[in-house]
mmCIF file of C-alpha atoms in Angstrom:
data_model
loop_
_atom_site.group_PDB
_atom_site.id
_atom_site.type_symbol
_atom_site.label_atom_id
_atom_site.label_comp_id
_atom_site.label_asym_id
_atom_site.label_seq_id
_atom_site.Cartn_x
_atom_site.Cartn_y
_atom_site.Cartn_z
ATOM 1 C CA MET S 1 2.567 17.159 14.689
ATOM 2 C CA ASN S 2 0.343 16.757 17.772
ATOM 3 C CA VAL S 3 2.736 16.108 20.610
ATOM 4 C CA GLN S 4 -0.137 14.770 22.989
ATOM 5 C CA ASN S 5 -1.226 12.358 20.586
ATOM 6 C CA GLU S 6 2.188 11.084 19.640
ATOM 7 C CA SER S 7 3.091 10.600 23.408
ATOM 8 C CA LYS S 8 0.116 8.354 23.851
ATOM 9 C CA ILE S 9 0.525 6.355 20.828
ATOM 10 C CA LEU S 10 4.442 6.102 21.914
ATOM 11 C CA SER S 11 3.305 4.900 25.045
ATOM 12 C CA MET S 12 1.219 2.342 23.351
ATOM 13 C CA LEU S 13 4.129 1.210 21.385
ATOM 14 C CA GLU S 14 6.286 0.603 24.344
ATOM 15 C CA LYS S 15 3.506 -1.679 25.969
ATOM 16 C CA GLN S 16 2.735 -3.704 22.776
ATOM 17 C CA TYR S 17 6.524 -3.999 21.287
ATOM 18 C CA ASN S 18 6.908 -7.464 22.102
ATOM 19 C CA ASN S 19 3.995 -8.132 20.173
ATOM 20 C CA PHE S 20 4.893 -6.483 17.058
ATOM 21 C CA GLU S 21 5.616 -8.713 13.964
ATOM 22 C CA ASN S 22 8.052 -7.456 11.304
ATOM 23 C CA GLY S 23 6.139 -6.476 8.394
ATOM 24 C CA LEU S 24 4.799 -3.557 6.596
ATOM 25 C CA LEU S 25 1.041 -3.392 7.348
ATOM 26 C CA TYR S 26 1.030 -4.853 10.943
ATOM 27 C CA GLY S 27 4.707 -4.579 11.916
ATOM 28 C CA LYS S 28 8.091 -3.039 12.844
ATOM 29 C CA ALA S 29 8.629 -2.022 8.990
ATOM 30 C CA GLY S 30 5.679 0.042 9.060
ATOM 31 C CA LEU S 31 6.648 1.420 12.546
ATOM 32 C CA ALA S 32 10.256 2.400 11.192
ATOM 33 C CA LEU S 33 8.571 4.351 8.201
ATOM 34 C CA TYR S 34 6.224 6.176 10.569
ATOM 35 C CA TYR S 35 9.052 7.150 13.317
ATOM 36 C CA ALA S 36 11.788 7.937 10.207
ATOM 37 C CA ARG S 37 9.263 10.523 9.272
ATOM 38 C CA LEU S 38 8.604 11.850 12.926
ATOM 39 C CA SER S 39 12.509 11.668 13.578
ATOM 40 C CA SER S 40 13.370 13.793 10.673
ATOM 41 C CA MET S 41 11.057 16.635 12.117
ATOM 42 C CA ASP S 42 11.902 15.995 15.739
ATOM 43 C CA LYS S 43 15.157 14.553 16.700
ATOM 44 C CA SER S 44 13.715 13.295 20.039
ATOM 45 C CA TYR S 45 12.255 10.354 18.094
ATOM 46 C CA ASN S 46 15.673 9.375 16.639
ATOM 47 C CA THR S 47 15.858 6.806 19.671
ATOM 48 C CA THR S 48 12.531 5.104 18.806
ATOM 49 C CA TYR S 49 13.321 4.875 15.022
ATOM 50 C CA ASN S 50 16.890 3.557 15.635
ATOM 51 C CA LYS S 51 15.537 0.967 18.052
ATOM 52 C CA ILE S 52 12.951 -0.184 15.582
ATOM 53 C CA ILE S 53 14.910 -0.371 12.474
ATOM 54 C CA ASN S 54 17.994 -1.971 13.832
ATOM 55 C CA ASP S 55 16.041 -4.581 15.460
ATOM 56 C CA LEU S 56 13.884 -5.307 12.131
ATOM 57 C CA LEU S 57 16.952 -5.565 10.197
ATOM 58 C CA SER S 58 18.658 -7.871 12.552
ATOM 59 C CA LYS S 59 16.044 -10.416 12.471
ATOM 60 C CA ILE S 60 15.885 -10.902 8.746
ATOM 61 C CA ASP S 61 17.283 -14.100 7.422
ATOM 62 C CA ASN S 62 16.559 -16.727 4.640
ATOM 63 C CA ASN S 63 13.557 -17.934 6.376
ATOM 64 C CA THR S 64 11.819 -14.377 6.426
ATOM 65 C CA ALA S 65 8.546 -14.773 4.356
ATOM 66 C CA VAL S 66 8.624 -13.090 1.070
ATOM 67 C CA GLU S 67 5.183 -11.834 0.918
ATOM 68 C CA PHE S 68 4.329 -8.288 0.716
ATOM 69 C CA SER S 69 2.065 -7.446 3.894
ATOM 70 C CA ARG S 70 3.845 -9.289 6.445
ATOM 71 C CA GLY S 71 7.235 -10.085 4.849
ATOM 72 C CA LEU S 72 10.217 -8.950 2.842
ATOM 73 C CA LEU S 73 8.745 -7.277 -0.071
ATOM 74 C CA GLY S 74 6.838 -4.794 2.406
ATOM 75 C CA ILE S 75 10.091 -4.517 4.369
ATOM 76 C CA GLY S 76 12.164 -3.724 1.546
ATOM 77 C CA LEU S 77 9.618 -1.119 0.201
ATOM 78 C CA ALA S 78 9.742 0.608 3.861
ATOM 79 C CA VAL S 79 13.353 0.858 3.697
ATOM 80 C CA ASP S 80 13.268 2.361 0.070
ATOM 81 C CA PHE S 81 10.537 5.128 1.406
ATOM 82 C CA ILE S 82 12.625 5.831 4.413
ATOM 83 C CA LEU S 83 15.931 6.358 2.402
ATOM 84 C CA LYS S 84 14.281 8.290 -0.221
ATOM 85 C CA PHE S 85 12.386 10.707 1.882
ATOM 86 C CA TYR S 86 13.650 10.569 5.322
ATOM 87 C CA LYS S 87 17.200 9.280 5.930
ATOM 88 C CA ASP S 88 20.538 9.275 4.219
ATOM 89 C CA GLY S 89 21.638 5.805 2.839
ATOM 90 C CA ASN S 90 22.005 3.795 -0.237
ATOM 91 C CA PRO S 91 19.611 1.253 -0.781
ATOM 92 C CA ASP S 92 21.882 -0.864 -2.940
ATOM 93 C CA TYR S 93 23.925 -1.596 0.005
ATOM 94 C CA VAL S 94 21.322 -1.169 2.927
ATOM 95 C CA LEU S 95 18.794 -3.816 0.786
ATOM 96 C CA GLU S 96 21.811 -5.921 -0.713
ATOM 97 C CA ASP S 97 20.820 -9.153 1.542
ATOM 98 C CA ILE S 98 17.102 -8.463 1.241
ATOM 99 C CA ASP S 99 17.233 -8.055 -2.479
ATOM 100 C CA ALA S 100 19.500 -11.206 -2.854
ATOM 101 C CA ILE S 101 16.666 -13.167 -0.913
ATOM 102 C CA ILE S 102 13.893 -11.565 -2.892
ATOM 103 C CA TYR S 103 15.605 -12.001 -6.217
ATOM 104 C CA ARG S 104 16.307 -15.760 -5.773
ATOM 105 C CA SER S 105 12.525 -16.281 -4.521
ATOM 106 C CA LEU S 106 11.311 -14.887 -7.635
ATOM 107 C CA ASP S 107 13.837 -16.803 -10.062
ATOM 108 C CA MET S 108 12.024 -18.366 -12.960
ATOM 109 C CA ASN S 109 15.083 -19.525 -14.873
ATOM 110 C CA ASP S 110 14.985 -22.864 -12.875
ATOM 111 C CA HIS S 111 12.222 -24.866 -14.865
ATOM 112 C CA LYS S 112 11.639 -27.038 -11.784
ATOM 113 C CA LYS S 113 10.299 -23.899 -9.968
ATOM 114 C CA ASN S 114 6.673 -23.103 -10.149
ATOM 115 C CA ILE S 115 6.260 -19.367 -8.775
ATOM 116 C CA ASP S 116 3.026 -18.906 -7.418
ATOM 117 C CA VAL S 117 1.106 -16.088 -9.495
ATOM 118 C CA ASP S 118 0.068 -14.128 -6.235
ATOM 119 C CA ILE S 119 3.544 -13.918 -4.922
ATOM 120 C CA ALA S 120 4.611 -13.121 -8.353
ATOM 121 C CA ALA S 121 2.458 -9.957 -8.472
ATOM 122 C CA GLU S 122 3.541 -8.825 -5.216
ATOM 123 C CA GLY S 123 7.021 -9.254 -6.148
ATOM 124 C CA LEU S 124 6.593 -7.517 -9.185
ATOM 125 C CA LEU S 125 5.098 -4.272 -7.144
ATOM 126 C CA TYR S 126 8.243 -4.185 -4.979
ATOM 127 C CA ILE S 127 10.570 -4.528 -8.181
ATOM 128 C CA VAL S 128 8.821 -1.675 -9.691
ATOM 129 C CA LEU S 129 8.796 0.474 -6.976
ATOM 130 C CA HIS S 130 12.337 -0.475 -5.906
ATOM 131 C CA ILE S 131 13.580 0.722 -9.152
ATOM 132 C CA LYS S 132 11.660 4.087 -8.934
ATOM 133 C CA TYR S 133 12.485 4.954 -5.423
ATOM 134 C CA GLY S 134 15.637 2.663 -4.448
ATOM 135 C CA ILE S 135 18.102 1.366 -7.025
ATOM 136 C CA LYS S 136 20.975 3.751 -7.698
ATOM 137 C CA GLY S 137 23.414 1.772 -9.611
ATOM 138 C CA LYS S 138 22.689 1.498 -13.368
ATOM 139 C CA THR S 139 23.752 -2.222 -13.890
ATOM 140 C CA LYS S 140 21.393 -3.348 -10.801
ATOM 141 C CA LYS S 141 18.574 -1.132 -12.388
ATOM 142 C CA GLU S 142 18.836 -2.885 -15.631
ATOM 143 C CA ILE S 143 18.711 -6.340 -14.024
ATOM 144 C CA PHE S 144 15.790 -5.308 -11.932
ATOM 145 C CA VAL S 145 13.811 -3.851 -14.918
ATOM 146 C CA LYS S 146 14.360 -7.282 -16.868
ATOM 147 C CA LYS S 147 12.990 -8.943 -13.561
ATOM 148 C CA ALA S 148 10.100 -6.969 -13.571
ATOM 149 C CA ILE S 149 9.222 -7.500 -17.165
ATOM 150 C CA SER S 150 9.668 -11.175 -16.771
ATOM 151 C CA LEU S 151 7.411 -10.977 -13.702
ATOM 152 C CA LEU S 152 4.646 -8.808 -15.774
ATOM 153 C CA GLU S 153 4.917 -11.599 -18.441
ATOM 154 C CA HIS S 154 4.372 -14.381 -15.863
ATOM 155 C CA VAL S 155 1.672 -13.044 -14.030
ATOM 156 C CA TYR S 156 -0.022 -12.225 -17.428
ATOM 157 C CA ALA S 157 0.161 -15.522 -18.935
ATOM 158 C CA GLU S 158 -0.299 -17.556 -15.921
ATOM 159 C CA LYS S 159 -3.510 -15.786 -14.206
ATOM 160 C CA GLN S 160 -6.783 -17.591 -13.940
ATOM 161 C CA ASN S 161 -10.083 -16.659 -14.903
ATOM 162 C CA ASN S 162 -10.628 -15.427 -11.324
ATOM 163 C CA PHE S 163 -7.857 -13.203 -11.207
ATOM 164 C CA PHE S 164 -10.053 -10.057 -11.105
ATOM 165 C CA HIS S 165 -12.832 -11.649 -8.985
ATOM 166 C CA GLU S 166 -13.341 -9.168 -5.830
ATOM 167 C CA SER S 167 -12.058 -10.048 -2.199
ATOM 168 C CA VAL S 168 -14.337 -10.997 0.301
ATOM 169 C CA PRO S 169 -14.352 -9.561 2.917
ATOM 170 C CA SER S 170 -12.943 -6.193 1.344
ATOM 171 C CA GLN S 171 -9.363 -5.601 0.961
ATOM 172 C CA LEU S 172 -7.143 -3.098 -0.488
ATOM 173 C CA PHE S 173 -3.818 -4.860 -1.339
ATOM 174 C CA THR S 174 -5.068 -7.678 -3.460
ATOM 175 C CA LYS S 175 -3.361 -9.461 -6.716
ATOM 176 C CA GLU S 176 -5.381 -7.041 -8.890
ATOM 177 C CA PHE S 177 -4.173 -4.098 -6.934
ATOM 178 C CA PHE S 178 -0.298 -5.415 -7.340
ATOM 179 C CA LEU S 179 -0.673 -6.129 -11.240
ATOM 180 C CA LEU S 180 -2.586 -2.995 -12.158
ATOM 181 C CA TYR S 181 -0.499 -0.602 -10.166
ATOM 182 C CA SER S 182 2.744 -2.028 -11.541
ATOM 183 C CA ILE S 183 1.667 -1.753 -14.840
ATOM 184 C CA ALA S 184 0.886 2.006 -14.597
ATOM 185 C CA SER S 185 4.053 2.649 -12.659
ATOM 186 C CA LEU S 186 6.091 0.771 -15.026
ATOM 187 C CA PHE S 187 4.764 2.667 -17.964
ATOM 188 C CA GLU S 188 5.127 5.910 -16.022
ATOM 189 C CA GLN S 189 8.966 5.290 -15.676
ATOM 190 C CA GLY S 190 9.151 4.690 -19.515
ATOM 191 C CA TYR S 191 9.450 0.871 -19.422
ATOM 192 C CA TYR S 192 8.147 -1.684 -21.868
ATOM 193 C CA THR S 193 5.476 0.922 -22.821
ATOM 194 C CA ASP S 194 4.171 -0.596 -26.091
ATOM 195 C CA ARG S 195 3.746 -4.052 -24.623
ATOM 196 C CA ILE S 196 1.824 -2.442 -21.682
ATOM 197 C CA VAL S 197 -0.459 -0.945 -24.052
ATOM 198 C CA HIS S 198 -1.214 -4.029 -25.672
ATOM 199 C CA ILE S 199 -1.634 -5.869 -22.400
ATOM 200 C CA CYS S 200 -3.952 -2.993 -21.236
ATOM 201 C CA ASN S 201 -6.145 -3.431 -24.383
ATOM 202 C CA GLU S 202 -6.763 -6.979 -23.759
ATOM 203 C CA LEU S 203 -7.231 -6.828 -19.546
ATOM 204 C CA ILE S 204 -9.906 -4.311 -20.113
ATOM 205 C CA TYR S 205 -12.245 -6.925 -21.360
ATOM 206 C CA GLU S 206 -11.314 -9.286 -18.523
ATOM 207 C CA LEU S 207 -11.985 -6.333 -15.825
ATOM 208 C CA SER S 208 -15.179 -5.267 -17.468
ATOM 209 C CA SER S 209 -16.553 -8.905 -17.185
ATOM 210 C CA SER S 210 -16.836 -8.671 -13.354
ATOM 211 C CA THR S 211 -18.025 -5.907 -11.249
ATOM 212 C CA PRO S 212 -17.411 -5.629 -7.418
ATOM 213 C CA ILE S 213 -20.417 -5.870 -5.170
ATOM 214 C CA LEU S 214 -18.787 -4.464 -2.069
ATOM 215 C CA GLN S 215 -18.427 -0.326 -2.168
ATOM 216 C CA PHE S 216 -14.729 -0.611 -0.811
ATOM 217 C CA ASN S 217 -13.669 -2.962 -3.589
ATOM 218 C CA ARG S 218 -15.429 -0.697 -6.045
ATOM 219 C CA LEU S 219 -13.466 2.122 -4.878
ATOM 220 C CA VAL S 220 -10.156 0.350 -5.041
ATOM 221 C CA ARG S 221 -10.948 -0.589 -8.684
ATOM 222 C CA ALA S 222 -11.852 2.811 -9.424
ATOM 223 C CA PHE S 223 -8.557 3.991 -8.174
ATOM 224 C CA LEU S 224 -6.752 1.474 -10.213
ATOM 225 C CA VAL S 225 -8.563 2.116 -13.422
ATOM 226 C CA SER S 226 -8.117 5.873 -12.866
ATOM 227 C CA LYS S 227 -4.426 5.444 -12.122
ATOM 228 C CA ILE S 228 -4.068 3.533 -15.469
ATOM 229 C CA VAL S 229 -6.090 6.107 -17.716
ATOM 230 C CA SER S 230 -4.117 8.993 -16.155
ATOM 231 C CA THR S 231 -1.020 7.376 -16.863
ATOM 232 C CA ILE S 232 -1.029 5.059 -19.870
ATOM 233 C CA LYS S 233 -1.140 6.985 -23.293
ATOM 234 C CA GLY S 234 -2.528 4.970 -26.175
ATOM 235 C CA ILE S 235 -4.699 2.684 -24.473
ATOM 236 C CA SER S 236 -8.566 2.021 -25.631
ATOM 237 C CA THR S 237 -11.255 4.550 -25.062
ATOM 238 C CA LEU S 238 -12.780 1.678 -23.414
ATOM 239 C CA TRP S 239 -10.724 2.356 -20.399
ATOM 240 C CA ASN S 240 -12.178 5.645 -19.954
ATOM 241 C CA GLU S 241 -15.865 4.556 -20.361
ATOM 242 C CA PHE S 242 -14.787 1.732 -17.641
ATOM 243 C CA ALA S 243 -13.299 4.300 -15.369
ATOM 244 C CA GLU S 244 -16.530 6.576 -15.422
ATOM 245 C CA LEU S 245 -18.709 3.500 -14.729
ATOM 246 C CA GLN S 246 -16.890 2.395 -11.746
ATOM 247 C CA ILE S 247 -16.875 5.925 -10.221
ATOM 248 C CA ARG S 248 -20.751 6.148 -10.906
ATOM 249 C CA GLN S 249 -21.405 3.038 -9.148
ATOM 250 C CA ILE S 250 -19.808 4.152 -5.894
ATOM 251 C CA SER S 251 -21.951 5.304 -2.869
ATOM 252 C CA ILE S 252 -19.754 6.962 -0.519
ATOM 253 C CA ASP S 253 -22.702 7.600 1.841
ATOM 254 C CA GLN S 254 -23.333 3.444 1.984
ATOM 255 C CA LEU S 255 -19.534 3.070 1.957
ATOM 256 C CA ILE S 256 -18.736 5.141 5.172
ATOM 257 C CA ASN S 257 -21.853 4.619 7.034
ATOM 258 C CA ASN S 258 -22.636 0.783 6.322
ATOM 259 C CA GLU S 259 -19.507 -0.972 5.224
ATOM 260 C CA CYS S 260 -16.987 1.145 7.354
ATOM 261 C CA LYS S 261 -18.530 0.128 11.183
ATOM 262 C CA ASN S 262 -17.711 2.232 14.145
ATOM 263 C CA MET S 263 -14.462 0.078 14.504
ATOM 264 C CA GLN S 264 -13.543 -0.228 11.092
ATOM 265 C CA LEU S 265 -10.849 2.463 10.573
ATOM 266 C CA ASN S 266 -8.023 0.624 9.090
ATOM 267 C CA LEU S 267 -6.031 1.204 5.861
ATOM 268 C CA SER S 268 -6.525 -2.085 4.116
ATOM 269 C CA ASP S 269 -10.267 -2.291 4.576
ATOM 270 C CA GLY S 270 -11.738 0.870 6.494
ATOM 271 C CA LEU S 271 -12.189 4.273 6.685
ATOM 272 C CA THR S 272 -8.479 5.319 6.325
ATOM 273 C CA GLY S 273 -8.043 3.505 3.061
ATOM 274 C CA VAL S 274 -11.492 4.956 1.777
ATOM 275 C CA TYR S 275 -10.321 8.762 2.546
ATOM 276 C CA LEU S 276 -6.774 8.159 0.958
ATOM 277 C CA LEU S 277 -8.275 6.119 -2.068
ATOM 278 C CA MET S 278 -10.738 8.959 -2.752
ATOM 279 C CA GLU S 279 -7.561 11.541 -2.534
ATOM 280 C CA GLN S 280 -5.504 9.453 -4.887
ATOM 281 C CA ILE S 281 -8.409 9.149 -7.444
ATOM 282 C CA ASN S 282 -8.844 13.050 -7.444
ATOM 283 C CA LYS S 283 -5.139 13.420 -8.242
ATOM 284 C CA CYS S 284 -5.655 11.383 -11.366
ATOM 285 C CA TYR S 285 -8.012 14.054 -12.867
ATOM 286 C CA PRO S 286 -7.966 17.760 -13.623
ATOM 287 C CA TYR S 287 -10.894 18.223 -11.281
ATOM 288 C CA PRO S 288 -12.053 16.654 -7.802
ATOM 289 C CA ILE S 289 -14.156 13.354 -8.352
ATOM 290 C CA PHE S 290 -14.939 13.383 -4.800
ATOM 291 C CA ASN S 291 -15.567 15.852 -2.191
ATOM 292 C CA ILE S 292 -13.319 15.092 0.873
ATOM 293 C CA SER S 293 -13.725 16.289 4.116
ATOM 294 C CA TRP S 294 -10.854 15.248 6.442
ATOM 295 C CA ASP S 295 -12.890 16.980 9.274
ATOM 296 C CA TYR S 296 -15.563 14.444 8.929
ATOM 297 C CA TYR S 297 -12.862 11.783 9.077
ATOM 298 C CA TYR S 298 -11.684 13.241 12.166
ATOM 299 C CA LYS S 299 -15.259 13.195 13.642
ATOM 300 C CA LYS S 300 -15.777 9.674 12.645
ATOM 301 C CA VAL S 301 -12.356 8.574 14.190
ATOM 302 C CA GLN S 302 -13.237 10.709 17.535
ATOM 303 C CA ASN S 303 -16.480 8.929 17.471
ATOM 304 C CA SER S 304 -15.410 5.460 17.088
ATOM 305 C CA LEU S 305 -14.789 2.787 19.572
ATOM 306 C CA ILE S 306 -11.034 3.344 19.040
ATOM 307 C CA LYS S 307 -10.268 5.040 22.688
ATOM 308 C CA GLU S 308 -11.950 2.480 24.789
ATOM 309 C CA ARG S 309 -10.114 -0.120 22.884
ATOM 310 C CA ILE S 310 -6.886 1.527 23.561
ATOM 311 C CA GLN S 311 -7.754 1.944 27.405
ATOM 312 C CA LYS S 312 -8.633 -1.907 27.757
ATOM 313 C CA ASP S 313 -5.256 -2.732 25.814
ATOM 314 C CA ASP S 314 -7.516 -4.637 23.833
ATOM 315 C CA ILE S 315 -5.324 -4.404 20.410
ATOM 316 C CA GLN S 316 -5.596 -7.107 17.730
ATOM 317 C CA LEU S 317 -2.891 -7.711 15.195
ATOM 318 C CA TYR S 318 -4.896 -6.076 12.531
ATOM 319 C CA ASP S 319 -4.940 -3.003 14.555
ATOM 320 C CA MET S 320 -1.113 -2.641 14.854
ATOM 321 C CA GLY S 321 1.328 -0.240 12.729
ATOM 322 C CA ILE S 322 0.381 1.499 9.979
ATOM 323 C CA ASN S 323 -2.451 -0.276 9.131
ATOM 324 C CA GLY S 324 -4.273 0.699 12.275
ATOM 325 C CA PHE S 325 -3.848 2.897 14.811
ATOM 326 C CA TRP S 326 -0.550 4.502 13.626
ATOM 327 C CA GLY S 327 -1.990 4.934 10.007
ATOM 328 C CA VAL S 328 -5.015 6.684 11.404
ATOM 329 C CA ASN S 329 -2.613 8.974 13.596
ATOM 330 C CA TYR S 330 -0.860 9.781 10.584
ATOM 331 C CA CYS S 331 -3.754 10.934 8.530
ATOM 332 C CA VAL S 332 -5.024 12.870 11.668
ATOM 333 C CA ASP S 333 -1.778 14.565 12.172
ATOM 334 C CA THR S 334 -1.260 15.450 8.418
ATOM 335 C CA ARG S 335 -4.742 15.795 6.879
ATOM 336 C CA CYS S 336 -7.181 17.248 9.882
ATOM 337 C CA ASN S 337 -7.186 20.840 11.134
ATOM 338 C CA ASN S 338 -8.084 21.823 14.553
ATOM 339 C CA ILE S 339 -6.829 18.612 15.918
ATOM 340 C CA GLU S 340 -7.633 18.089 19.692
ATOM 341 C CA ASP S 341 -6.610 14.937 21.720
ATOM 342 C CA LEU S 342 -7.258 11.921 19.747
ATOM 343 C CA PHE S 343 -6.216 9.024 21.655
#
């Protein structure tokens, strides 16, 4: 842990605290996760963590948005990760109220209710990861597995022809990401495996009919396809061929030096996302696909205009939380060697 960097970013948090929303990517849920990790290593951060998590959980009600990036789905996922890796607690109790709201919002038993496919895909990811990292009780897990299966079938049946068209501007967390990552994770946990193989063998034709133009979007798709190929057994060899094609079509030089501009460091569409995606793709294969230099990442961060933005307190919503400065600092702290003063 770089104490000097953490001290400066903590000062920024104190100045900007009232401007933070509650969500995972830009808000207090992501910060709670960030400071849960720090406080597990250094008790002096307990006060910061407790303030954030108590403030976050106290403001959740039936009017809180359900969406992933800024709503309940992301908040619930952050709590799951906190209780799984950093703090003691039973998610079945801590997330009881949040789960009740999410479950009702995703209820498809009421025929008068038409669930938006995008929200269903986001909800699918939460449910699948909640089963993996959070839920303890056997009965609750069975209920949520059934919910995951129903959401998967709903998204698969109701998605439109443009479902796999790329997002412009680039974006990591798209409906394609939510669906494909959920499918891989559900199979990995041993649920609905035969049906997932069948779904994948149909989806490959839809995926291969559209190729992203932006390099960042190509990298996202390469990760998702690689994740499926390395996880799901028994799928068509077309998936392997498609994965190889996606990787060949990526120009890392163009991605880092053209698409990721001087200010574009963020997780969801910038340099941090690029490096973490390359790292995850490498984990899908027995050999490294990409040569990753975290020292180069650090130099790019150092040479960006990030310090100028911080000194002027010119911080936009998109730069908040783990999507922005806190996510960058996490990568610098955990991946980069010979750390000097960053901020």
